[in-house]
Tab-separated table of C-alpha atoms and ligand atoms in Angstrom:
chain	number	residue	atom	x	y	z
N	1	MET	CA	13.743	-5.790	26.157
N	2	GLY	CA	14.895	-6.552	22.578
N	3	LEU	CA	12.752	-5.630	19.610
N	4	ARG	CA	10.860	-8.321	17.692
N	5	THR	CA	11.953	-8.474	14.048
N	6	ILE	CA	9.263	-8.434	11.381
N	7	TYR	CA	10.080	-8.582	7.673
N	8	PHE	CA	8.441	-6.336	5.102
N	9	ILE	CA	8.747	-7.988	1.694
N	10	THR	CA	8.562	-5.666	-1.295
N	11	ARG	CA	10.563	-4.478	-4.261
N	12	ASN	CA	9.180	-0.946	-4.057
N	13	PRO	CA	11.716	1.418	-2.427
N	14	HIS	CA	9.035	4.100	-1.864
N	15	LYS	CA	6.957	1.719	0.222
N	16	VAL	CA	10.108	0.789	2.163
N	17	LYS	CA	10.769	4.469	2.920
N	18	GLU	CA	7.248	5.045	4.208
N	19	ILE	CA	7.122	1.887	6.328
N	20	ARG	CA	10.617	2.547	7.663
N	21	GLU	CA	9.581	6.005	8.933
N	22	LEU	CA	6.448	4.579	10.497
N	23	ALA	CA	8.483	1.809	12.085
N	24	VAL	CA	10.812	4.335	13.670
N	25	ASP	CA	7.983	6.678	14.742
N	26	ILE	CA	5.615	4.115	16.228
N	27	GLY	CA	6.970	0.597	15.711
N	28	LYS	CA	9.798	0.894	18.202
N	29	GLY	CA	7.408	2.022	20.923
N	30	LYS	CA	5.494	-1.197	20.317
N	31	GLY	CA	8.637	-3.345	20.525
N	32	VAL	CA	8.830	-4.065	16.800
N	33	SER	CA	11.740	-3.656	14.385
N	34	ILE	CA	10.887	-3.775	10.674
N	35	GLN	CA	13.496	-5.203	8.311
N	36	HIS	CA	13.209	-5.049	4.542
N	37	LEU	CA	13.479	-8.156	2.338
N	38	ASN	CA	13.800	-7.476	-1.364
N	39	TYR	CA	12.143	-10.642	-2.689
N	40	GLU	CA	10.319	-10.725	-5.970
N	41	TYR	CA	6.956	-12.415	-6.140
N	42	PRO	CA	4.347	-12.599	-8.898
N	43	GLU	CA	1.388	-10.279	-8.441
N	44	LEU	CA	-1.698	-12.090	-9.654
N	45	GLN	CA	-4.358	-10.143	-11.504
N	46	LEU	CA	-7.384	-10.841	-9.291
N	47	GLU	CA	-10.627	-8.928	-8.692
N	48	GLU	CA	-9.967	-7.815	-5.110
N	49	ILE	CA	-6.753	-6.487	-3.587
N	50	GLU	CA	-7.441	-8.721	-0.542
N	51	GLU	CA	-7.186	-11.772	-2.818
N	52	VAL	CA	-4.004	-10.419	-4.405
N	53	ALA	CA	-2.382	-9.858	-1.009
N	54	ILE	CA	-3.342	-13.327	0.260
N	55	ALA	CA	-2.134	-15.027	-2.935
N	56	SER	CA	1.180	-13.146	-2.694
N	57	ALA	CA	1.712	-14.075	0.953
N	58	ASN	CA	0.890	-17.709	0.215
N	59	HIS	CA	3.318	-17.731	-2.694
N	60	ILE	CA	6.082	-16.463	-0.399
N	61	ARG	CA	5.177	-19.057	2.264
N	62	ARG	CA	5.509	-21.822	-0.357
N	63	GLU	CA	8.620	-20.580	-2.148
N	64	ARG	CA	10.619	-18.856	0.593
N	65	GLY	CA	9.186	-20.333	3.756
N	66	LEU	CA	12.352	-22.138	4.743
N	67	GLU	CA	14.502	-18.992	4.470
N	68	ILE	CA	12.265	-16.635	6.417
N	69	LYS	CA	12.850	-17.109	10.090
N	70	ALA	CA	10.572	-14.391	11.421
N	71	PRO	CA	7.035	-13.084	10.903
N	72	PHE	CA	6.621	-11.209	7.643
N	73	PHE	CA	4.126	-9.119	5.690
N	74	ILE	CA	3.529	-7.891	2.190
N	75	GLU	CA	1.054	-5.253	1.080
N	76	ASP	CA	-1.044	-4.546	-1.962
N	77	SER	CA	-2.539	-1.139	-2.671
N	78	GLY	CA	-4.988	0.256	-5.186
N	79	LEU	CA	-6.676	3.486	-6.249
N	80	PHE	CA	-10.469	3.251	-6.582
N	81	ILE	CA	-12.155	6.106	-8.475
N	82	HIS	CA	-15.919	6.471	-7.890
N	83	ALA	CA	-16.789	7.920	-11.287
N	84	LEU	CA	-14.991	4.977	-12.928
N	85	ASN	CA	-16.805	2.348	-10.803
N	86	GLY	CA	-13.722	1.685	-8.716
N	87	PHE	CA	-11.300	1.454	-11.640
N	88	PRO	CA	-8.305	0.928	-11.647
N	89	GLY	CA	-8.576	-0.782	-8.210
N	90	PRO	CA	-6.770	-4.140	-8.328
N	91	PHE	CA	-5.401	-3.208	-11.775
N	92	SER	CA	-3.688	-0.057	-10.490
N	93	ALA	CA	-0.106	-1.157	-11.150
N	94	PHE	CA	-0.888	-2.209	-14.723
N	95	VAL	CA	-2.876	0.943	-15.443
N	96	PHE	CA	-0.204	3.188	-13.948
N	97	LYS	CA	2.426	1.525	-16.126
N	98	LYS	CA	0.302	1.818	-19.271
N	99	ILE	CA	-1.306	5.262	-19.007
N	100	GLY	CA	0.164	6.942	-15.914
N	101	ASN	CA	-1.268	9.957	-14.153
N	102	GLU	CA	-1.902	11.829	-17.402
N	103	GLY	CA	-4.017	8.902	-18.615
N	104	ILE	CA	-6.114	8.939	-15.448
N	105	LEU	CA	-6.563	12.716	-15.744
N	106	SER	CA	-7.783	12.237	-19.343
N	107	LEU	CA	-10.297	9.609	-18.237
N	108	MET	CA	-11.554	12.132	-15.673
N	109	ALA	CA	-11.954	15.006	-18.158
N	110	GLY	CA	-15.325	16.721	-17.675
N	111	LYS	CA	-15.874	15.119	-14.259
N	112	ASN	CA	-16.437	17.617	-11.461
N	113	GLY	CA	-17.091	17.858	-7.742
N	114	GLU	CA	-18.309	14.609	-6.182
N	115	GLU	CA	-17.543	12.742	-9.392
N	116	ARG	CA	-13.829	13.120	-8.652
N	117	ARG	CA	-14.040	11.267	-5.336
N	118	ALA	CA	-11.508	8.465	-4.989
N	119	VAL	CA	-10.271	6.075	-2.350
N	120	PHE	CA	-6.821	4.627	-1.799
N	121	LYS	CA	-6.739	1.215	-0.114
N	122	THR	CA	-3.948	-0.901	1.319
N	123	VAL	CA	-4.269	-4.507	2.347
N	124	ILE	CA	-1.462	-5.930	4.456
N	125	ALA	CA	-1.157	-9.722	4.566
N	126	PHE	CA	0.791	-10.698	7.678
N	127	CYS	CA	2.074	-14.215	8.465
N	128	GLN	CA	3.211	-15.058	11.957
N	129	SER	CA	5.381	-17.758	10.356
N	130	ALA	CA	5.633	-19.532	7.024
N	131	SER	CA	3.256	-22.192	8.330
N	132	ALA	CA	0.605	-19.682	9.457
N	133	GLU	CA	-2.257	-18.486	7.252
N	134	PRO	CA	-2.060	-14.781	6.389
N	135	ARG	CA	-4.018	-12.286	8.474
N	136	ILE	CA	-5.369	-9.201	6.769
N	137	PHE	CA	-5.125	-5.569	7.921
N	138	ARG	CA	-6.733	-2.761	5.940
N	139	GLY	CA	-6.208	0.962	5.588
N	140	VAL	CA	-8.354	3.352	3.573
N	141	VAL	CA	-8.139	7.065	2.824
N	142	GLU	CA	-10.788	9.093	1.034
N	143	GLY	CA	-9.793	11.900	-1.272
N	144	ARG	CA	-10.310	13.127	-4.797
N	145	ILE	CA	-8.571	13.138	-8.153
N	146	ALA	CA	-6.895	16.523	-8.574
N	147	ASP	CA	-7.570	18.638	-11.662
N	148	SER	CA	-3.896	18.401	-12.602
N	149	ALA	CA	-0.785	16.664	-11.249
N	150	ARG	CA	0.916	18.595	-8.418
N	151	GLY	CA	3.941	17.991	-6.202
N	152	GLU	CA	7.331	16.377	-6.440
N	153	GLY	CA	7.279	13.914	-3.541
N	154	GLY	CA	5.958	10.402	-3.176
N	155	PHE	CA	5.406	7.999	-6.047
N	156	GLY	CA	2.784	6.483	-8.325
N	157	PHE	CA	-0.560	8.273	-8.189
N	158	ASP	CA	0.543	10.643	-5.402
N	159	PRO	CA	0.597	13.783	-7.644
N	160	ILE	CA	-3.074	13.315	-8.593
N	161	PHE	CA	-4.497	12.079	-5.277
N	162	GLU	CA	-5.714	15.039	-3.246
N	163	TYR	CA	-6.513	14.872	0.451
N	164	ARG	CA	-8.220	17.995	1.860
N	165	GLY	CA	-6.761	20.205	-0.844
N	166	THR	CA	-3.200	18.858	-0.802
N	167	THR	CA	-1.913	16.085	-3.058
N	168	PHE	CA	0.074	13.271	-1.504
N	169	ALA	CA	3.028	14.373	-3.648
N	170	GLU	CA	2.908	17.799	-1.976
N	171	MET	CA	3.246	16.216	1.472
N	172	SER	CA	6.323	15.039	3.331
N	173	THR	CA	6.494	11.312	4.026
N	174	GLU	CA	5.628	12.085	7.638
N	175	GLU	CA	2.501	14.014	6.652
N	176	LYS	CA	1.405	11.361	4.173
N	177	ASN	CA	1.982	8.564	6.700
N	178	LYS	CA	-0.329	10.211	9.221
N	179	ILE	CA	-3.384	9.857	7.026
N	180	SER	CA	-2.486	7.491	4.192
N	181	HIS	CA	-4.016	4.093	3.428
N	182	ARG	CA	-0.579	2.501	4.072
N	183	GLY	CA	-0.048	4.362	7.370
N	184	ARG	CA	-3.489	3.299	8.576
N	185	ALA	CA	-3.048	-0.353	7.579
N	186	PHE	CA	0.371	-0.456	9.228
N	187	ARG	CA	-1.029	1.004	12.477
N	188	GLU	CA	-3.702	-1.720	12.424
N	189	LEU	CA	-0.956	-4.320	12.128
N	190	LEU	CA	1.026	-2.778	14.987
N	191	ASN	CA	-2.038	-2.681	17.217
N	192	HIS	CA	-2.530	-6.372	16.581
N	193	LEU	CA	1.125	-7.128	17.366
N	194	SER	CA	1.227	-5.272	20.663
T	201	IMP	P1	0.964	-2.091	-5.753
T	201	IMP	O1	0.480	-2.121	-4.346
T	201	IMP	O2	2.445	-2.032	-5.797
T	201	IMP	O3	0.350	-3.156	-6.588
T	201	IMP	O4	0.509	-0.690	-6.304
T	201	IMP	C1	-0.426	-0.514	-7.325
T	201	IMP	C2	-0.182	0.793	-8.043
T	201	IMP	O5	-0.589	1.849	-7.199
T	201	IMP	C3	1.256	1.042	-8.429
T	201	IMP	O6	1.281	1.655	-9.692
T	201	IMP	C4	1.752	1.979	-7.378
T	201	IMP	O7	2.702	2.887	-7.900
T	201	IMP	C5	0.485	2.711	-6.980
T	201	IMP	N1	0.533	3.029	-5.555
T	201	IMP	C6	0.578	2.164	-4.513
T	201	IMP	N2	0.634	2.820	-3.352
T	201	IMP	C7	0.620	4.132	-3.669
T	201	IMP	C8	0.683	5.320	-2.885
T	201	IMP	O8	0.801	5.317	-1.658
T	201	IMP	N3	0.642	6.474	-3.577
T	201	IMP	C9	0.556	6.538	-4.924
T	201	IMP	N4	0.516	5.473	-5.704
T	201	IMP	C10	0.550	4.260	-5.068
């Protein structure tokens, strides 16, 4: 039986790498082949990452619907830090660009133990076709903000996001995928597809 093609639309090569590995590890077994489309779309600044993901998918349906001949998905992720009331959350990309990991570590100065708890979330918005409303799949991972940046792998906040003593940047893509917000959201999508 041939594999069903699903498009992953993003301009972030790190996300492509992670999803590609997951697609090979578990997607094939479920009869799905993930192809990357490098389309740009505006990311609205909204209060919830669910709303951002839905707005992005709807934008693509409107602007690119005629070109995309297969189901597709986009994803939006955010880092939510408890001691900062969930900041930067939906503003993660902007905050990362402006102050980076060092900026987050400065905001966390003097915060200890439970105060350093943080959650990474991914929302996938999947459209069966350009005429179908997006469906949402979520993945969450609980961790903490490390005391200092560690590790060379990954991207974005990975060097300061610690899961059970290891930062995401200290993990291989395979290790990160097993427990990450993105890995979990993608598995939810695959379960729905099969
Ligand atoms: P977005 O999903 O591209 O909007 O990501 C928001 C921000 O979070 C960007 O600055 C990303 O670099 C960062 N980010 C998203 N996913 C991850 C991840 O898996 N690890 C570390 N940083 C991430």
